[in-house]
Amino acid sequence: MGMLDAVAGRVAGGATVEFRPTGSSMVPLIRSRQQVVVGPVDPALLEVGDIVLARVAGTVYLHLVSAVDPARRRVQISNNRGRVNGWTGHDRVFGICLSVGGAPRTGAERKARRTGPPLPRRPGA
């Protein structure tokens, strides 16, 4: 089991998780080892451009929503370099990226499912 699988399990269980993913497929939105915060999500609220933690064809990715299909309750997942990973059902979308490097992701907070205490706020935010 990889690091993202472990994070997905925690987020699916209702936790908001802070971690530092590796890789360059999401640059410049997320740089390798840059701190991100991911929390549980209501997949029905997702829009193109959201960054989600999702399982596609057996692999967990922290990637972009590139298309939505509300009628079939699924989203298409892609990296930030044009590669499409594929479609996945709402039941395999575990969380939404709430912040990157301490900066909130616009609109993500309203799509989060809150199950615990609120996220700590940055000083001056």
mmCIF file with all atom_site columns, C-alpha atoms in Angstrom:
data_model
loop_
_atom_site.group_PDB
_atom_site.id
_atom_site.type_symbol
_atom_site.label_atom_id
_atom_site.label_alt_id
_atom_site.label_comp_id
_atom_site.label_asym_id
_atom_site.label_entity_id
_atom_site.label_seq_id
_atom_site.pdbx_PDB_ins_code
_atom_site.Cartn_x
_atom_site.Cartn_y
_atom_site.Cartn_z
_atom_site.occupancy
_atom_site.B_iso_or_equiv
_atom_site.pdbx_formal_charge
_atom_site.auth_seq_id
_atom_site.auth_comp_id
_atom_site.auth_asym_id
_atom_site.auth_atom_id
_atom_site.pdbx_PDB_model_num
ATOM 1   C CA . MET A 1 1   ? 0.000   0.000  0.000   1.00 0.00 ? 1   MET A CA 1
ATOM 2   C CA . GLY A 1 2   ? 1.375   3.401  -1.012  1.00 0.00 ? 2   GLY A CA 1
ATOM 3   C CA . MET A 1 3   ? 1.342   6.699  0.817   1.00 0.00 ? 3   MET A CA 1
ATOM 4   C CA . LEU A 1 4   ? -1.648  8.030  -1.144  1.00 0.00 ? 4   LEU A CA 1
ATOM 5   C CA . ASP A 1 5   ? -3.599  4.827  -0.394  1.00 0.00 ? 5   ASP A CA 1
ATOM 6   C CA . ALA A 1 6   ? -3.046  5.426  3.329   1.00 0.00 ? 6   ALA A CA 1
ATOM 7   C CA . VAL A 1 7   ? -4.091  9.081  3.029   1.00 0.00 ? 7   VAL A CA 1
ATOM 8   C CA . ALA A 1 8   ? -7.187  8.061  1.035   1.00 0.00 ? 8   ALA A CA 1
ATOM 9   C CA . GLY A 1 9   ? -8.175  5.642  3.805   1.00 0.00 ? 9   GLY A CA 1
ATOM 10  C CA . ARG A 1 10  ? -7.910  8.358  6.444   1.00 0.00 ? 10  ARG A CA 1
ATOM 11  C CA . VAL A 1 11  ? -9.838  10.914 4.367   1.00 0.00 ? 11  VAL A CA 1
ATOM 12  C CA . ALA A 1 12  ? -12.525 8.334  3.504   1.00 0.00 ? 12  ALA A CA 1
ATOM 13  C CA . GLY A 1 13  ? -12.854 7.797  7.262   1.00 0.00 ? 13  GLY A CA 1
ATOM 14  C CA . GLY A 1 14  ? -13.638 11.491 7.753   1.00 0.00 ? 14  GLY A CA 1
ATOM 15  C CA . ALA A 1 15  ? -10.201 12.927 8.579   1.00 0.00 ? 15  ALA A CA 1
ATOM 16  C CA . THR A 1 16  ? -8.689  16.079 7.139   1.00 0.00 ? 16  THR A CA 1
ATOM 17  C CA . VAL A 1 17  ? -5.071  15.214 6.317   1.00 0.00 ? 17  VAL A CA 1
ATOM 18  C CA . GLU A 1 18  ? -1.981  17.360 5.776   1.00 0.00 ? 18  GLU A CA 1
ATOM 19  C CA . PHE A 1 19  ? 0.813   15.777 3.708   1.00 0.00 ? 19  PHE A CA 1
ATOM 20  C CA . ARG A 1 20  ? 3.517   16.421 1.102   1.00 0.00 ? 20  ARG A CA 1
ATOM 21  C CA . PRO A 1 21  ? 2.923   14.503 -2.144  1.00 0.00 ? 21  PRO A CA 1
ATOM 22  C CA . THR A 1 22  ? 5.797   13.796 -4.520  1.00 0.00 ? 22  THR A CA 1
ATOM 23  C CA . GLY A 1 23  ? 5.913   14.080 -8.286  1.00 0.00 ? 23  GLY A CA 1
ATOM 24  C CA . SER A 1 24  ? 5.747   16.730 -10.993 1.00 0.00 ? 24  SER A CA 1
ATOM 25  C CA . SER A 1 25  ? 2.473   15.934 -12.775 1.00 0.00 ? 25  SER A CA 1
ATOM 26  C CA . MET A 1 26  ? 0.597   18.763 -11.028 1.00 0.00 ? 26  MET A CA 1
ATOM 27  C CA . VAL A 1 27  ? 3.209   21.553 -11.409 1.00 0.00 ? 27  VAL A CA 1
ATOM 28  C CA . PRO A 1 28  ? 2.661   24.508 -11.137 1.00 0.00 ? 28  PRO A CA 1
ATOM 29  C CA . LEU A 1 29  ? -0.522  23.921 -9.094  1.00 0.00 ? 29  LEU A CA 1
ATOM 30  C CA . ILE A 1 30  ? 1.305   21.599 -6.673  1.00 0.00 ? 30  ILE A CA 1
ATOM 31  C CA . ARG A 1 31  ? 5.084   21.238 -6.584  1.00 0.00 ? 31  ARG A CA 1
ATOM 32  C CA . SER A 1 32  ? 6.727   18.031 -5.396  1.00 0.00 ? 32  SER A CA 1
ATOM 33  C CA . ARG A 1 33  ? 6.857   17.903 -1.572  1.00 0.00 ? 33  ARG A CA 1
ATOM 34  C CA . GLN A 1 34  ? 4.675   21.016 -1.232  1.00 0.00 ? 34  GLN A CA 1
ATOM 35  C CA . GLN A 1 35  ? 2.305   20.792 1.724   1.00 0.00 ? 35  GLN A CA 1
ATOM 36  C CA . VAL A 1 36  ? -1.350  20.128 0.871   1.00 0.00 ? 36  VAL A CA 1
ATOM 37  C CA . VAL A 1 37  ? -4.456  19.741 3.021   1.00 0.00 ? 37  VAL A CA 1
ATOM 38  C CA . VAL A 1 38  ? -7.112  17.296 1.804   1.00 0.00 ? 38  VAL A CA 1
ATOM 39  C CA . GLY A 1 39  ? -10.494 16.774 3.443   1.00 0.00 ? 39  GLY A CA 1
ATOM 40  C CA . PRO A 1 40  ? -13.618 14.709 2.782   1.00 0.00 ? 40  PRO A CA 1
ATOM 41  C CA . VAL A 1 41  ? -15.711 15.932 -0.137  1.00 0.00 ? 41  VAL A CA 1
ATOM 42  C CA . ASP A 1 42  ? -19.276 15.851 -1.391  1.00 0.00 ? 42  ASP A CA 1
ATOM 43  C CA . PRO A 1 43  ? -18.542 14.526 -4.923  1.00 0.00 ? 43  PRO A CA 1
ATOM 44  C CA . ALA A 1 44  ? -21.857 15.844 -6.267  1.00 0.00 ? 44  ALA A CA 1
ATOM 45  C CA . LEU A 1 45  ? -20.487 19.393 -5.823  1.00 0.00 ? 45  LEU A CA 1
ATOM 46  C CA . LEU A 1 46  ? -17.263 18.877 -7.808  1.00 0.00 ? 46  LEU A CA 1
ATOM 47  C CA . GLU A 1 47  ? -16.426 21.085 -10.765 1.00 0.00 ? 47  GLU A CA 1
ATOM 48  C CA . VAL A 1 48  ? -13.799 21.062 -13.492 1.00 0.00 ? 48  VAL A CA 1
ATOM 49  C CA . GLY A 1 49  ? -10.560 22.418 -12.013 1.00 0.00 ? 49  GLY A CA 1
ATOM 50  C CA . ASP A 1 50  ? -11.011 21.004 -8.506  1.00 0.00 ? 50  ASP A CA 1
ATOM 51  C CA . ILE A 1 51  ? -8.070  18.988 -7.192  1.00 0.00 ? 51  ILE A CA 1
ATOM 52  C CA . VAL A 1 52  ? -9.246  15.707 -5.688  1.00 0.00 ? 52  VAL A CA 1
ATOM 53  C CA . LEU A 1 53  ? -7.870  12.576 -4.088  1.00 0.00 ? 53  LEU A CA 1
ATOM 54  C CA . ALA A 1 54  ? -9.433  9.754  -6.105  1.00 0.00 ? 54  ALA A CA 1
ATOM 55  C CA . ARG A 1 55  ? -8.899  6.158  -7.163  1.00 0.00 ? 55  ARG A CA 1
ATOM 56  C CA . VAL A 1 56  ? -8.848  5.570  -10.919 1.00 0.00 ? 56  VAL A CA 1
ATOM 57  C CA . ALA A 1 57  ? -8.275  2.058  -12.302 1.00 0.00 ? 57  ALA A CA 1
ATOM 58  C CA . GLY A 1 58  ? -6.742  0.886  -9.016  1.00 0.00 ? 58  GLY A CA 1
ATOM 59  C CA . THR A 1 59  ? -4.371  3.828  -8.436  1.00 0.00 ? 59  THR A CA 1
ATOM 60  C CA . VAL A 1 60  ? -4.913  6.769  -6.067  1.00 0.00 ? 60  VAL A CA 1
ATOM 61  C CA . TYR A 1 61  ? -4.114  10.194 -7.524  1.00 0.00 ? 61  TYR A CA 1
ATOM 62  C CA . LEU A 1 62  ? -4.134  13.767 -6.266  1.00 0.00 ? 62  LEU A CA 1
ATOM 63  C CA . HIS A 1 63  ? -5.195  15.207 -9.619  1.00 0.00 ? 63  HIS A CA 1
ATOM 64  C CA . LEU A 1 64  ? -7.604  17.543 -11.367 1.00 0.00 ? 64  LEU A CA 1
ATOM 65  C CA . VAL A 1 65  ? -11.242 17.022 -12.178 1.00 0.00 ? 65  VAL A CA 1
ATOM 66  C CA . SER A 1 66  ? -11.206 17.518 -15.968 1.00 0.00 ? 66  SER A CA 1
ATOM 67  C CA . ALA A 1 67  ? -14.866 16.679 -16.699 1.00 0.00 ? 67  ALA A CA 1
ATOM 68  C CA . VAL A 1 68  ? -18.025 15.873 -14.742 1.00 0.00 ? 68  VAL A CA 1
ATOM 69  C CA . ASP A 1 69  ? -20.890 13.533 -15.600 1.00 0.00 ? 69  ASP A CA 1
ATOM 70  C CA . PRO A 1 70  ? -23.572 14.156 -12.941 1.00 0.00 ? 70  PRO A CA 1
ATOM 71  C CA . ALA A 1 71  ? -26.089 11.790 -14.569 1.00 0.00 ? 71  ALA A CA 1
ATOM 72  C CA . ARG A 1 72  ? -23.703 8.845  -14.176 1.00 0.00 ? 72  ARG A CA 1
ATOM 73  C CA . ARG A 1 73  ? -22.269 10.117 -10.853 1.00 0.00 ? 73  ARG A CA 1
ATOM 74  C CA . ARG A 1 74  ? -18.678 10.182 -12.072 1.00 0.00 ? 74  ARG A CA 1
ATOM 75  C CA . VAL A 1 75  ? -15.785 12.540 -12.781 1.00 0.00 ? 75  VAL A CA 1
ATOM 76  C CA . GLN A 1 76  ? -12.845 12.423 -15.162 1.00 0.00 ? 76  GLN A CA 1
ATOM 77  C CA . ILE A 1 77  ? -9.422  12.732 -13.528 1.00 0.00 ? 77  ILE A CA 1
ATOM 78  C CA . SER A 1 78  ? -6.338  14.214 -15.254 1.00 0.00 ? 78  SER A CA 1
ATOM 79  C CA . ASN A 1 79  ? -2.943  15.568 -14.295 1.00 0.00 ? 79  ASN A CA 1
ATOM 80  C CA . ASN A 1 80  ? -1.917  19.162 -15.007 1.00 0.00 ? 80  ASN A CA 1
ATOM 81  C CA . ARG A 1 81  ? 0.144   18.164 -18.058 1.00 0.00 ? 81  ARG A CA 1
ATOM 82  C CA . GLY A 1 82  ? -2.686  16.939 -20.262 1.00 0.00 ? 82  GLY A CA 1
ATOM 83  C CA . ARG A 1 83  ? -2.724  13.229 -19.371 1.00 0.00 ? 83  ARG A CA 1
ATOM 84  C CA . VAL A 1 84  ? -6.195  11.842 -18.690 1.00 0.00 ? 84  VAL A CA 1
ATOM 85  C CA . ASN A 1 85  ? -6.209  9.082  -16.068 1.00 0.00 ? 85  ASN A CA 1
ATOM 86  C CA . GLY A 1 86  ? -9.841  8.145  -16.722 1.00 0.00 ? 86  GLY A CA 1
ATOM 87  C CA . TRP A 1 87  ? -13.343 8.276  -15.295 1.00 0.00 ? 87  TRP A CA 1
ATOM 88  C CA . THR A 1 88  ? -14.138 7.290  -11.723 1.00 0.00 ? 88  THR A CA 1
ATOM 89  C CA . GLY A 1 89  ? -17.350 7.048  -9.730  1.00 0.00 ? 89  GLY A CA 1
ATOM 90  C CA . HIS A 1 90  ? -18.284 9.383  -6.911  1.00 0.00 ? 90  HIS A CA 1
ATOM 91  C CA . ASP A 1 91  ? -17.712 6.497  -4.476  1.00 0.00 ? 91  ASP A CA 1
ATOM 92  C CA . ARG A 1 92  ? -13.997 6.522  -5.370  1.00 0.00 ? 92  ARG A CA 1
ATOM 93  C CA . VAL A 1 93  ? -13.485 10.256 -4.854  1.00 0.00 ? 93  VAL A CA 1
ATOM 94  C CA . PHE A 1 94  ? -12.196 10.477 -1.285  1.00 0.00 ? 94  PHE A CA 1
ATOM 95  C CA . GLY A 1 95  ? -11.357 14.116 -0.781  1.00 0.00 ? 95  GLY A CA 1
ATOM 96  C CA . ILE A 1 96  ? -10.786 17.594 -2.115  1.00 0.00 ? 96  ILE A CA 1
ATOM 97  C CA . CYS A 1 97  ? -7.608  19.641 -1.848  1.00 0.00 ? 97  CYS A CA 1
ATOM 98  C CA . LEU A 1 98  ? -8.432  22.489 0.533   1.00 0.00 ? 98  LEU A CA 1
ATOM 99  C CA . SER A 1 99  ? -5.057  24.252 0.449   1.00 0.00 ? 99  SER A CA 1
ATOM 100 C CA . VAL A 1 100 ? -1.649  24.123 -1.221  1.00 0.00 ? 100 VAL A CA 1
ATOM 101 C CA . GLY A 1 101 ? 1.389   25.558 0.525   1.00 0.00 ? 101 GLY A CA 1
ATOM 102 C CA . GLY A 1 102 ? -0.896  27.209 3.080   1.00 0.00 ? 102 GLY A CA 1
ATOM 103 C CA . ALA A 1 103 ? -2.981  29.016 0.430   1.00 0.00 ? 103 ALA A CA 1
ATOM 104 C CA . PRO A 1 104 ? -6.662  28.017 0.335   1.00 0.00 ? 104 PRO A CA 1
ATOM 105 C CA . ARG A 1 105 ? -8.024  26.584 -2.920  1.00 0.00 ? 105 ARG A CA 1
ATOM 106 C CA . THR A 1 106 ? -10.845 28.866 -4.092  1.00 0.00 ? 106 THR A CA 1
ATOM 107 C CA . GLY A 1 107 ? -14.254 27.254 -3.650  1.00 0.00 ? 107 GLY A CA 1
ATOM 108 C CA . ALA A 1 108 ? -12.960 24.014 -2.124  1.00 0.00 ? 108 ALA A CA 1
ATOM 109 C CA . GLU A 1 109 ? -14.172 24.714 1.415   1.00 0.00 ? 109 GLU A CA 1
ATOM 110 C CA . ARG A 1 110 ? -17.838 24.805 0.356   1.00 0.00 ? 110 ARG A CA 1
ATOM 111 C CA . LYS A 1 111 ? -17.489 21.346 -1.255  1.00 0.00 ? 111 LYS A CA 1
ATOM 112 C CA . ALA A 1 112 ? -15.950 19.712 1.805   1.00 0.00 ? 112 ALA A CA 1
ATOM 113 C CA . ARG A 1 113 ? -17.918 17.413 4.088   1.00 0.00 ? 113 ARG A CA 1
ATOM 114 C CA . ARG A 1 114 ? -17.147 18.462 7.639   1.00 0.00 ? 114 ARG A CA 1
ATOM 115 C CA . THR A 1 115 ? -16.931 15.688 10.198  1.00 0.00 ? 115 THR A CA 1
ATOM 116 C CA . GLY A 1 116 ? -14.426 17.103 12.672  1.00 0.00 ? 116 GLY A CA 1
ATOM 117 C CA . PRO A 1 117 ? -13.175 20.420 14.037  1.00 0.00 ? 117 PRO A CA 1
ATOM 118 C CA . PRO A 1 118 ? -12.620 23.267 11.563  1.00 0.00 ? 118 PRO A CA 1
ATOM 119 C CA . LEU A 1 119 ? -9.252  23.629 9.863   1.00 0.00 ? 119 LEU A CA 1
ATOM 120 C CA . PRO A 1 120 ? -6.788  25.938 11.592  1.00 0.00 ? 120 PRO A CA 1
ATOM 121 C CA . ARG A 1 121 ? -6.531  29.315 9.902   1.00 0.00 ? 121 ARG A CA 1
ATOM 122 C CA . ARG A 1 122 ? -3.237  30.820 8.806   1.00 0.00 ? 122 ARG A CA 1
ATOM 123 C CA . PRO A 1 123 ? -2.181  33.931 10.718  1.00 0.00 ? 123 PRO A CA 1
ATOM 124 C CA . GLY A 1 124 ? -3.367  36.979 8.824   1.00 0.00 ? 124 GLY A CA 1
ATOM 125 C CA . ALA A 1 125 ? -5.781  34.970 6.650   1.00 0.00 ? 125 ALA A CA 1
#
